[in-house]
Coordinates of C-alpha atoms in Angstrom, one line a residue:
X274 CA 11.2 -11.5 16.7
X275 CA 11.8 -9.0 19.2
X276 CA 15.1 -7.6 18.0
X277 CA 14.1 -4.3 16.9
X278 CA 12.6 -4.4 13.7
X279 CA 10.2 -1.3 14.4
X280 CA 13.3 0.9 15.7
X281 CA 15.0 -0.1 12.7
X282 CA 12.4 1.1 10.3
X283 CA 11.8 4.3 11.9
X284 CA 16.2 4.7 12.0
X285 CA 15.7 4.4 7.9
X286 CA 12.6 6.5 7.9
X287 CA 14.6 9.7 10.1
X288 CA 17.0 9.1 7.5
X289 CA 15.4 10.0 5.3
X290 CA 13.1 12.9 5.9
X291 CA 12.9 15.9 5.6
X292 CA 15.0 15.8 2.5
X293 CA 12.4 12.9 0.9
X294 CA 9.3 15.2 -0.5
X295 CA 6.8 12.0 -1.2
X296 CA 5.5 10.2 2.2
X297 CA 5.9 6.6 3.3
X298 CA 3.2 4.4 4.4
X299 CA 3.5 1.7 6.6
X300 CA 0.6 -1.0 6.9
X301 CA 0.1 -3.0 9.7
X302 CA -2.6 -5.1 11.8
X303 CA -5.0 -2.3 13.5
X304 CA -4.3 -3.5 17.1
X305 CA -0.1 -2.5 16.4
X306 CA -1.1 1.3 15.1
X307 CA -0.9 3.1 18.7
X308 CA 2.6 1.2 18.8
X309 CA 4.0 2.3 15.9
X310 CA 2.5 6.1 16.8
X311 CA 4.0 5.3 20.4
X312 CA 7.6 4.5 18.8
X313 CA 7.5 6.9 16.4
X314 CA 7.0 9.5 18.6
X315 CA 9.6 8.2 21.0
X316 CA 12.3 8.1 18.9
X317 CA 11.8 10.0 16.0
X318 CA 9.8 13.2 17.3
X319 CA 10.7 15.2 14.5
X320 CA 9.1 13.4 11.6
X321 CA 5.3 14.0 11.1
X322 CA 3.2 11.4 11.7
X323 CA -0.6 10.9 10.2
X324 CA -2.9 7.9 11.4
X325 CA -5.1 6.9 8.3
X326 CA -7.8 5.2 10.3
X327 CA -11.4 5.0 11.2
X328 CA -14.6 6.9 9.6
X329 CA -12.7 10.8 9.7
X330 CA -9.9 9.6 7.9
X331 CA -8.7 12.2 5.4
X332 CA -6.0 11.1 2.4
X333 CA -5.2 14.9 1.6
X334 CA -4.6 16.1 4.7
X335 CA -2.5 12.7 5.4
X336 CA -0.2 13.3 2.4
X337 CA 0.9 16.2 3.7
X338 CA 2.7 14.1 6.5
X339 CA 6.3 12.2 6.3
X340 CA 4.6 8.7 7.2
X341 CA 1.2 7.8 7.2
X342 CA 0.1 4.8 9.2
X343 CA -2.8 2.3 7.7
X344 CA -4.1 -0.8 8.4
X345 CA -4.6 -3.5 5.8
X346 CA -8.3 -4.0 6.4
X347 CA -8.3 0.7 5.4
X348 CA -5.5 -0.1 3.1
X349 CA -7.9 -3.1 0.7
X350 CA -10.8 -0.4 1.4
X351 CA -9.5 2.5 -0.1
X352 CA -7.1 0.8 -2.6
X353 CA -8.6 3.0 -5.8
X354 CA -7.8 6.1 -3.8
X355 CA -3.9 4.8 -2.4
X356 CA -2.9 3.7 -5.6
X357 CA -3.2 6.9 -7.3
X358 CA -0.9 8.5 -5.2
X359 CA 3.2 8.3 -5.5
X360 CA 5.0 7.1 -1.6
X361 CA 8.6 6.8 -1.5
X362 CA 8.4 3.6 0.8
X363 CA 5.7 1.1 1.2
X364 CA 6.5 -1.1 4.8
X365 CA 4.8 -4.0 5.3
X366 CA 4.6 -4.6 9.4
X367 CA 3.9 -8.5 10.2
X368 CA 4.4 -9.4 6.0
X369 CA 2.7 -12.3 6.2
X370 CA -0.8 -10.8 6.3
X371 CA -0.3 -11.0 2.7
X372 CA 0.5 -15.0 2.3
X373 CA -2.6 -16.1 0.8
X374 CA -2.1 -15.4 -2.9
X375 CA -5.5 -14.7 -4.1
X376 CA -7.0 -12.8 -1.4
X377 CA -8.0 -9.3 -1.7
X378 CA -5.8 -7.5 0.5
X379 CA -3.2 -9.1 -1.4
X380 CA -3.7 -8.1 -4.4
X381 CA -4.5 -4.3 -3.3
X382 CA -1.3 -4.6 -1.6
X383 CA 0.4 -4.9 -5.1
X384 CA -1.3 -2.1 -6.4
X385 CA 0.5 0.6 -4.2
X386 CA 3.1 2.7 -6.0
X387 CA 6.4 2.8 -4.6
X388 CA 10.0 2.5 -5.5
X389 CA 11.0 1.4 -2.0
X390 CA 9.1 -1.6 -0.6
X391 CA 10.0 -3.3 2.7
X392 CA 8.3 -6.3 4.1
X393 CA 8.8 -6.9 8.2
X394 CA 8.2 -10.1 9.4
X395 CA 9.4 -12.7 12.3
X396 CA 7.9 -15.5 10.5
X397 CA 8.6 -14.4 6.8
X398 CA 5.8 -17.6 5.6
X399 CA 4.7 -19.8 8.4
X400 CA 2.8 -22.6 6.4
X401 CA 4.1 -23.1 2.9
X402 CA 6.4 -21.3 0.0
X403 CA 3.4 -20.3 -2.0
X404 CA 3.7 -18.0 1.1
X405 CA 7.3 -17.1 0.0
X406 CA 5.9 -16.1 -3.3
X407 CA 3.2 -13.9 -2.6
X408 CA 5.3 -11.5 -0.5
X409 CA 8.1 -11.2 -3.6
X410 CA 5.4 -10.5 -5.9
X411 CA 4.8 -7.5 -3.6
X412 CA 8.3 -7.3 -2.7
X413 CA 9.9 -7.8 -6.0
X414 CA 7.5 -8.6 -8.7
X415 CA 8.7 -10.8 -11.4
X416 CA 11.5 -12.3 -9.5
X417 CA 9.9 -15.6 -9.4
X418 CA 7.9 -15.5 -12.9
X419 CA 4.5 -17.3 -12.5
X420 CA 3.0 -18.9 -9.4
X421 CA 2.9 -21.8 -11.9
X422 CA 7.1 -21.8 -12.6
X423 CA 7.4 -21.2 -8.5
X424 CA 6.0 -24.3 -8.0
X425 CA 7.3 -26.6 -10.7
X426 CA 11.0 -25.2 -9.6
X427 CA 10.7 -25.1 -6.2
X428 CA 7.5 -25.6 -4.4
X429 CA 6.5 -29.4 -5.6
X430 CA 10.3 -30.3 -5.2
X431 CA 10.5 -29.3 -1.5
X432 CA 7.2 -30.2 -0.7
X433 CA 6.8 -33.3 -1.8
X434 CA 10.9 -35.1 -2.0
X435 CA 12.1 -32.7 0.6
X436 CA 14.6 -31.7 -2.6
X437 CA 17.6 -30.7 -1.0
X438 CA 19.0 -28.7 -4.3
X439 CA 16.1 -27.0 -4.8
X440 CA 15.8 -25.4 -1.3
X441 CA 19.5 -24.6 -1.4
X442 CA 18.8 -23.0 -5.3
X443 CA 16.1 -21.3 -3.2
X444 CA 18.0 -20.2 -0.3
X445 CA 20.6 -18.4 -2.7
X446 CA 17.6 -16.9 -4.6
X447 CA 16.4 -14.8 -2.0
X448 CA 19.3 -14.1 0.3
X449 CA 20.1 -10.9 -1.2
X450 CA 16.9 -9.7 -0.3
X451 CA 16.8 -11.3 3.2
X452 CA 17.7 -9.8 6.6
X453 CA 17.8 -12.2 9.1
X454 CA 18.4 -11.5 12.6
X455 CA 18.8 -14.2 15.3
X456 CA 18.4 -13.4 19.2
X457 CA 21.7 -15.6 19.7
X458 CA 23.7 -13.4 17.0
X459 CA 22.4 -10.0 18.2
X460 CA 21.2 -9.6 21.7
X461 CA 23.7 -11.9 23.4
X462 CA 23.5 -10.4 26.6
X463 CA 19.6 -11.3 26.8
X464 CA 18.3 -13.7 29.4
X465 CA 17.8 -17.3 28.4
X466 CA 14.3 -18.4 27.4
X467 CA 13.8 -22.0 29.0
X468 CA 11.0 -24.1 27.2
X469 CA 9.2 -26.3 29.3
X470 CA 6.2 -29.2 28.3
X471 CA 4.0 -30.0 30.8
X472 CA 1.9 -33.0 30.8
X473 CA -1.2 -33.7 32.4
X474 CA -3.6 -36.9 31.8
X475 CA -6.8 -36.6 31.0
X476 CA -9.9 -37.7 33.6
X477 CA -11.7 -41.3 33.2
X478 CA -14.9 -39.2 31.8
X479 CA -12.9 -37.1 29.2
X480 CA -11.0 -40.0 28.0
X481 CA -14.1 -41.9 27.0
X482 CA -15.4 -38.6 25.2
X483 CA -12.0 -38.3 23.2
X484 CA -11.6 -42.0 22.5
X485 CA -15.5 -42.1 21.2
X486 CA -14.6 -38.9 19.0
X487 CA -11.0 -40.0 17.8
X488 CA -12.8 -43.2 16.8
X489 CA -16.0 -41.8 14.8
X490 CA -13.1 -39.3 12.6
X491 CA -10.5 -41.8 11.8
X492 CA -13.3 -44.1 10.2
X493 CA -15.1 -40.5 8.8
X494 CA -11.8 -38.8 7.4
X495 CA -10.4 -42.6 5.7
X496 CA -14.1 -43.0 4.1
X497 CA -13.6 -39.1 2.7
X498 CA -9.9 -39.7 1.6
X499 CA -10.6 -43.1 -0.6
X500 CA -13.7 -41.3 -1.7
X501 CA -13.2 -37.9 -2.6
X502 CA -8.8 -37.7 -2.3
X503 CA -6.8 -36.2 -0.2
X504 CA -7.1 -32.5 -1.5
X505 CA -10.8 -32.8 -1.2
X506 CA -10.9 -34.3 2.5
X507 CA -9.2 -30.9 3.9
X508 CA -12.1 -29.2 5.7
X509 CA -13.1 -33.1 7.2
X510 CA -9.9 -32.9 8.1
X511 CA -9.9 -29.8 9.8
X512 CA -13.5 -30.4 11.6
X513 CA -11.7 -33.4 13.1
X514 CA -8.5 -31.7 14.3
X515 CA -10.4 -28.8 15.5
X516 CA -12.7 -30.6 17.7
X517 CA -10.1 -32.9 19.5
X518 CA -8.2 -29.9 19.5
X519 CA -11.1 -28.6 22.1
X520 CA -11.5 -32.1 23.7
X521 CA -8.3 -32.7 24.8
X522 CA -8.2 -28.7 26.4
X523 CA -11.3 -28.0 27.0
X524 CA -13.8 -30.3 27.0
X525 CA -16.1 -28.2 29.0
X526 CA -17.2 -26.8 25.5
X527 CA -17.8 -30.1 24.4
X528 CA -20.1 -31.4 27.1
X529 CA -22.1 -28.8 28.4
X530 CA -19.9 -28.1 31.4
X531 CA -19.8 -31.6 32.6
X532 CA -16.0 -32.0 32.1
X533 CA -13.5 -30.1 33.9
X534 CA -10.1 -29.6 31.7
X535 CA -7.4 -31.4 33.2
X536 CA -4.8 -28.4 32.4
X537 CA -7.1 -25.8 34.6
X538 CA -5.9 -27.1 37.7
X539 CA -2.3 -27.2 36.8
X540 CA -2.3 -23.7 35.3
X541 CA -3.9 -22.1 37.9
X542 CA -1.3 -23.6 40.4
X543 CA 1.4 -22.8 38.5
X544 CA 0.1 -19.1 38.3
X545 CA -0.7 -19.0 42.0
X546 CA 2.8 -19.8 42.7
X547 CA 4.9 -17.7 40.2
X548 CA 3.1 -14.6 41.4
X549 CA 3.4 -15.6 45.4
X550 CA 7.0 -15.5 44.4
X551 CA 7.0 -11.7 42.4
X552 CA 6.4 -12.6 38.9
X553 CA 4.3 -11.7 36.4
X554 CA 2.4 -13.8 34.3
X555 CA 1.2 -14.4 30.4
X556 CA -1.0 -17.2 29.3
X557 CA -1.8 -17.7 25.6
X558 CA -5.1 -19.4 24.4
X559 CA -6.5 -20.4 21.1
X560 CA -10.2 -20.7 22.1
X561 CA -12.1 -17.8 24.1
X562 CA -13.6 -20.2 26.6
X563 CA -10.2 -21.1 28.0
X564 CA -10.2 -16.9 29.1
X565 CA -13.0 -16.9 30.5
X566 CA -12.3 -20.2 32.2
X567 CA -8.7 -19.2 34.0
X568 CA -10.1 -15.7 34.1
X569 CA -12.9 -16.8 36.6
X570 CA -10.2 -19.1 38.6
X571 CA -8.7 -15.7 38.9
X572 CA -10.9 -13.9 40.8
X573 CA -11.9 -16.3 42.9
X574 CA -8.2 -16.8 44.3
X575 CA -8.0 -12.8 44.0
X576 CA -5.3 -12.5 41.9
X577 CA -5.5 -8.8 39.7
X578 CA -5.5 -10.0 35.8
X579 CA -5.9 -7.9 32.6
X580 CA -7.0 -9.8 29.5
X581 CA -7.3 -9.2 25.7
X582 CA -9.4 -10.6 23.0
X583 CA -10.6 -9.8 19.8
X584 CA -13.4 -7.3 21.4
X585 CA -11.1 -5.7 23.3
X586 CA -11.4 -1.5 22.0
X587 CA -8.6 -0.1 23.8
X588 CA -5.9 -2.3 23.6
X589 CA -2.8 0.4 24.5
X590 CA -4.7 0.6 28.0
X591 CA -4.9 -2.3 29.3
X592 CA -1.3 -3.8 27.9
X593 CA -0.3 -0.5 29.4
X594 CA -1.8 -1.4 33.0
X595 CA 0.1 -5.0 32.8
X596 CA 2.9 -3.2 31.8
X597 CA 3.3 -0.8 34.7
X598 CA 1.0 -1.6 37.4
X599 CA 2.6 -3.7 40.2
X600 CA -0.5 -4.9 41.2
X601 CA -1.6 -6.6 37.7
X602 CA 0.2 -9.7 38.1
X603 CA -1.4 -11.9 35.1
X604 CA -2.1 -10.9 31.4
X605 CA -4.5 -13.5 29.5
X606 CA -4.7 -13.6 25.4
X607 CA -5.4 -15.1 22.4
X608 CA -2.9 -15.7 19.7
X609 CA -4.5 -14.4 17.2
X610 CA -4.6 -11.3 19.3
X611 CA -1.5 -11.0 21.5
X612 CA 0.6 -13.3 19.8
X613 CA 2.4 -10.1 17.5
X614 CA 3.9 -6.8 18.2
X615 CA 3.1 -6.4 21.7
X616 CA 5.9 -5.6 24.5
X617 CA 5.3 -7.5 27.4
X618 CA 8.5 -7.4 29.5
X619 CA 7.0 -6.9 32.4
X620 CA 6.2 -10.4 32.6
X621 CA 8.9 -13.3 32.6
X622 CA 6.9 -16.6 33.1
X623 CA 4.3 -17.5 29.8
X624 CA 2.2 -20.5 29.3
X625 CA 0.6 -21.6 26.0
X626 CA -2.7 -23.2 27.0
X627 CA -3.4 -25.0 23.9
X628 CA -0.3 -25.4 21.5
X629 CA -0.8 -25.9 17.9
X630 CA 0.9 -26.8 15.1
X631 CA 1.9 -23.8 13.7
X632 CA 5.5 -23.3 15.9
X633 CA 5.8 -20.0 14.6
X634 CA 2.8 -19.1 16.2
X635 CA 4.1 -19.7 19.4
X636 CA 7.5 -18.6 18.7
X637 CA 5.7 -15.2 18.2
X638 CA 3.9 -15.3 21.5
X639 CA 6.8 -16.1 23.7
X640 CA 8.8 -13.2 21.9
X641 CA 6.2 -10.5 23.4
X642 CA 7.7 -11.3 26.6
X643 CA 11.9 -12.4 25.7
X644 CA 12.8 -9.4 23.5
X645 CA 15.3 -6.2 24.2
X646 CA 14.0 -4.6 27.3
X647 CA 14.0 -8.1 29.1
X648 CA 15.8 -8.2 32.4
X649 CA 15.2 -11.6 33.9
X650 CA 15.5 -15.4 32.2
X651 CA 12.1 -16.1 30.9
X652 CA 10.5 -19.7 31.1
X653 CA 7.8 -20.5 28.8
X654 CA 5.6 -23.8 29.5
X655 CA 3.6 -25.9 26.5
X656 CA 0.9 -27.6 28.5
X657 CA -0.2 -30.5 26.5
X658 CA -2.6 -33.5 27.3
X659 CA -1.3 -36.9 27.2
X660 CA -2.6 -39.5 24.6
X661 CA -3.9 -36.8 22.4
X662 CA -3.8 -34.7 19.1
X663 CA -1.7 -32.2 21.2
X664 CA 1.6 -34.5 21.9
X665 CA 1.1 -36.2 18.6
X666 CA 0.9 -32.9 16.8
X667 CA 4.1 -31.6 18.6
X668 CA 6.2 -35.0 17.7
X669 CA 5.1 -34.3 13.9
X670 CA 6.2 -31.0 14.3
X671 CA 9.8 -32.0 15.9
X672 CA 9.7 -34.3 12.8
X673 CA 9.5 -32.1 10.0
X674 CA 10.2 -28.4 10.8
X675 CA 13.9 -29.5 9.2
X676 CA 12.4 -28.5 5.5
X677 CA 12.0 -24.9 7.0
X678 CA 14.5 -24.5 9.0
X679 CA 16.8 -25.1 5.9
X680 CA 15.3 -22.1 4.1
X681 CA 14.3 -19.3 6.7
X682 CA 12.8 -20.1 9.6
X683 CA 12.0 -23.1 11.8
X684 CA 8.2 -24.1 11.2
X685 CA 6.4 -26.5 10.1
X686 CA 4.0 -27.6 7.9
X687 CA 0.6 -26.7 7.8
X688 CA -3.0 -28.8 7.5
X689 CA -2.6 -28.5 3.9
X690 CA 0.4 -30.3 3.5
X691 CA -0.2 -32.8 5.9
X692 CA 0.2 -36.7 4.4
X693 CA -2.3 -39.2 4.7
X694 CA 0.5 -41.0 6.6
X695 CA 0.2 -37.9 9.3
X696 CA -3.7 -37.8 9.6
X697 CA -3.8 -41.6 10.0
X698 CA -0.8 -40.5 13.2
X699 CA -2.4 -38.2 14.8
X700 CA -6.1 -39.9 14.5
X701 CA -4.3 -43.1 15.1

């Protein structure tokens, strides 16, 4: 992540054109399209560029361009029209949009005619290797015969015995295929990125809340498991991750108002001071309310913020104001929405408000800020609360993110392939 995946791709694309007659489409998420038309335009001015997006959208007039940009929510729309037509290259900008086998933008995806298909990705499957296999069926269909084969040969084995042979048979499998850049191997003159975990303790009246919670889910999810099994206790699972998950950050949501988040106070002082001292500031967030919480905390010590969130409409804007405006000192997101293809150098200090398991995730967010472009060492802080889901969650993601990082990438596992063993941990 943030070695120049989009430079590369438009290098190969100016390569290519004018001598290529049939146009290449990239698909991406909709809040990277004024990026790619940015970069595009920066460094390869002389191919023609066509945005296929929003209700004026014209597929005739866009094949007349070199590279037509799309988003996968236009591209699973107008999938009867696309896959009529011959492109030279179909790119695939953050890949793993298509990991979920059976959903419908994957399976439009697969539909697109192309000889050339390239998938770009910084976390090529970020929860498990039926991931893997979705994005060769697009990438190289075939290759891996049935989802059903996948898994008997590789999937169960690595999964479930951690099979050593079988992630190595794997490994070999898709290496010719694979591209792999490292920061460590490429960009050795970047700044170091120092990761910090912060710890605060919850207060007397939020520990009572958690404890009372914690208690009433371990019983719950035990009673679903013996009952129903593990695959069919997921989403009783999930409730009760989820809504620790917001206890233990911020159990305002969870009690009216009545209980201040411990980490508010920490964040907000750590803030205060990094841009007393001339830095610039990024703070991550899973759950809206913890915006609008540090948001408010903002403007009441007068500190200039931007902030972005799924509503947000013009997104180049305001990451453009952060960017460039001295005065901006403090940039707050969610993952979901910040956490890919933005470039946030500006800013050297980050904070992830409310980790979760999924490393990748975060691995993504602190690469909007330490990527080329970056002049200064960049210190990223995990602030978790003590005693609860969040430190148990990140010692069960120390503990197994060795299966991945064997493979491709260092993550680990996701709800679904949690143990009973792990649920009874972290409820524990």
């Amino acid at each position: 992540m943030g070695l120049g995946k989009t430079l590369q791709t438009i290098t190969l694309l100016a390569s290519l054109y004018p001598e290529v007659e049939a146009p290449s489409l990239i698909v991406m998420p909709y809040s990277l399209l004024y990026n790619w038309r940015i970069e595009l335009t920066r460094f390869a001015p002389q191919l023609s560029v066509y945005c296929y997006h929003g209700g004026m959208r014209n597929l005739e007039e866009a094949l007349q361009h070199s590279v037509i940009l799309t988003t996968y929510t236009v591209m699973r729309n107008d999938i009867e029209l696309l896959q009529q037509r011959q492109f030279h290259y179909v790119i695939l900008e953050e890949s793993q949009h298509i990991k979920a086998f059976e959903a419908q933008v994957t399976q439009a995806i697969r539909q697109l005619n192309a000889p050339h298909r390239l998938a770009l990705s910084g976390t090529p499957f970020e929860n498990n290797l039926k991931e893997l296999y979705s994005l060769f069926c697009f990438l190289n269909p075939g290759m891996f015969g049935s989802l059903e084969e996948f898994n008997t040969r590789y999937a169960t084995p690595i999964h479930r015995k951690n099979d050593k042979e079988a992630m190595e048979s794997l490994r070999r499998k898709i290496y010719p295929f694979l591209l792999r850049r490292l920061k460590k191997d490429v960009l050795q003159e970047l700044p170091d990125v120092m990761d910090n975990q912060l710890f605060v303790e919850m207060n007397e009246e939020q520990a009572r809340l958690y404890e009372q919670r914690r208690a009433y889910y371990y019983q719950q999810v035990n009673r679903k498991i013996d009952s129903d099994g593990l695959e069919h206790s997921r989403a009783t699972m999930l409730q009760a991750i989820n809504e620790l998950r917001r206890i233990a950050s911020i159990p305002e949501c969870m009690s009216g108002g009545q209980i201040t988040s411990p980490k508010l106070e920490v964040v907000i002082n750590l803030v205060a001071e990094a841009v007393a001292n001339g830095h610039k500031v990024v703070i991550f967030f899973n759950y809206l309310l913890g915006v609008e919480l540090v948001s408010d905390l903002l403007d009441k010590l007068g500190i200039d913020f931007a902030q972005m969130t799924g509503s947000t409409r013009n997104r180049k804007s305001v990451v453009e104001r952060f960017q460039n405006d001295p005065q901006c000192r403090v940039f707050l997101m969610t993952l979901k929405t910040g956490g890919v293809g933005l470039n946030l150098t500006a800013a050297d200090t980050v904070f992830i408000f409310e980790p979760w398991w999924n490393k990748a995730a975060e691995d993504q967010a602190v690469s909007r800020l330490h990527r080329m472009g970056q002049l200064s060492k960049v210190l990223s802080y995990s602030i978790l609360v003590q005693g609860t889901i969040e430190e148990k969650i990140c010692w069960l993601q120390q503990q197994k993110k060795e299966l991945f990082a064997g493979l491709i990438c260092s993550d680990s596992h996701s709800l679904k392939h949690l143990s009973k063993e792990d649920i009874n941990y972290i409820l524990g």
